[in-house]
Amino acid sequence: MNNIDKKYTELLQDIIHNGVEKKDRTGTGTISVFGRQIRHKMSEGFPLITTKKMAFKTMVTELLWFLRGDTNIKYLVDNGCYIWDGDAYKNYLKHNDEVDNYWIKKNPEIESRWKPYTQEEFINKIKTDDEFAKKWGDLGPIYGKQWRNWTKYSECPYEPHLEESIDQIANLISELKTNPDSRRLMVNAWNVGELSEMVLPPCHYGFQVYTRELSEDERYDLCAAQKSKMTAISEEDYIKYNIPTRAISLMWNQRSVDTFLGLPFNIASYGLLLEIIAKEVNMVPDELIGNLGDVHLYTNHIEQAKEQCDREGFDLPSVTITERNWYLHEKVKEHLGEKTFIEKIESYRPEDFTLNNYQSHPAIKAPLSN
């Protein structure tokens, strides 16, 4: 079994054998352990769990949504990703209850006719009605807003409402290119001043990256893999093949972990984020680390987790990232300059990420608790 499947199933078994019963906000109930870590060497393959089939495109779509700074589910549902539907619909029902109660008290005769949309009707309205989507599809200042548009308020007493937008992702890329040994290469989603405005406070609330210089042997091996003939490698070869000089690792922190449904997505999502960042700064993806707080299984996931633990994992796949054509002519490139990382992110589509040689066991269905 590959290492990431092995570590993941060991974590499932840890919860099953050592977890304590805890109540939760959804009312489902969990068994839970506290303070665990999961690590993966990216050189061993892309960390997509193979002991059950994973929806790769769904994961890619959500990550691109975060990176675009979007907080409205319309982008997700337009691209066939429905994992945030329940949170948006729950928020719609909550606010409609408030509106309904107000109008029903004023007009008791309408109570029998006043019905909110079903979740299916709600999602269809999100897809087809832009005004409705703008009002009810937004989830508040969650991940994308904090990653790309953290709000800093002016300290000037004469202009107390003046705001400054901070693009943490753009700043991270800039710092990696100019000061790669910095110990401040961090992105944070836990904005305490805006938690009450979010439909759900961030579960994975921040990440940090770390780089190191590659050894001469590591660079030699990278260059040898690029050359079609096994001949001596010169300094010109390192330049010709644009061989990286550094490796980059990523560590994310997560306060709450839905281990059966959510964690495999989190692992793959941060693995892909590491691949995207590494590609932009020309570094080698090195280690992926997850620091996990309340690590739980919902009570209606326990039997599914046991089934997965009995499965043997396959070899891990790889991922290819294809950048979209940006310049039609070299003169256009000279005039516009190089495409920025943020422009690349805006142009990426889910189909630009290809999963290679993915073999897995069948999917295991389990209900999502919102």
C-alpha angles and dihedrals in degrees: 000000000000115000100249093052089046093052092044095051090045087056091050090051091047090057093044093051101033106023121119123216114259134175118234140196093259093058092233098109129228145211109226147186126190133229114013134155133209124196134189134182107223090210087071092063141279108315100239111139113245101188087084130017113266127208097237097179091052090054093047092049093052093048092050088049090056093046092049089057091240122152100175119096093219091089089051098048091043086058096045097258114133105166094110095045094097094053093049092046092047089052090049092051092047093054093039090054088057092048093042094051091051095051096039090054088053094041110026091173092071096057095096092051099042110100130156120227118274114245090258091051090045093055091046089054089050089054097045108028115060095189092051090047091050092053102037105021096066116099098195127251097332129147101315094048093050095044095049107018112028106171120230116188123217118258090207108117091212094055105031095160098050108124133204121200117220118200102205094184094052090046091050093053092046092050092047090055096046106028109018094165092060117128090210099072094129141134120198129196098176100098102170092195092061104034092103090058094055122091086221127011112238115279093193096040105178148354138207131201129209130192134197136183116263118239120244089252091053092050091046091053092049091051093045089054089055097049117086093210127049098238132134114296118231133192088256089060091059089054095041093053094038091234112196121244096203143046123218131209131190130209122188129193122218126187097190126029125194089199100193102043106015109036097062087054092047092051094049094041095054089042089057092044088054090050092050094048093044091052092052096050095036097242132134116254104242122167133001117203131183122196106201128197119182100017109189148164118215110235090244090057100054098092091046090051091052090051091052092049089061092059127094116227127235130224112291122256129231131231130227119202116204117195115214119247107269106171124047092189136019090239089060089052091050091050098045100033126221118331111257123234091248091053089051091051091050090052097046118107127191090252090062088075114074123194111213127205097351112172120174146157116261120284118270113218121223132163120257116232114215 
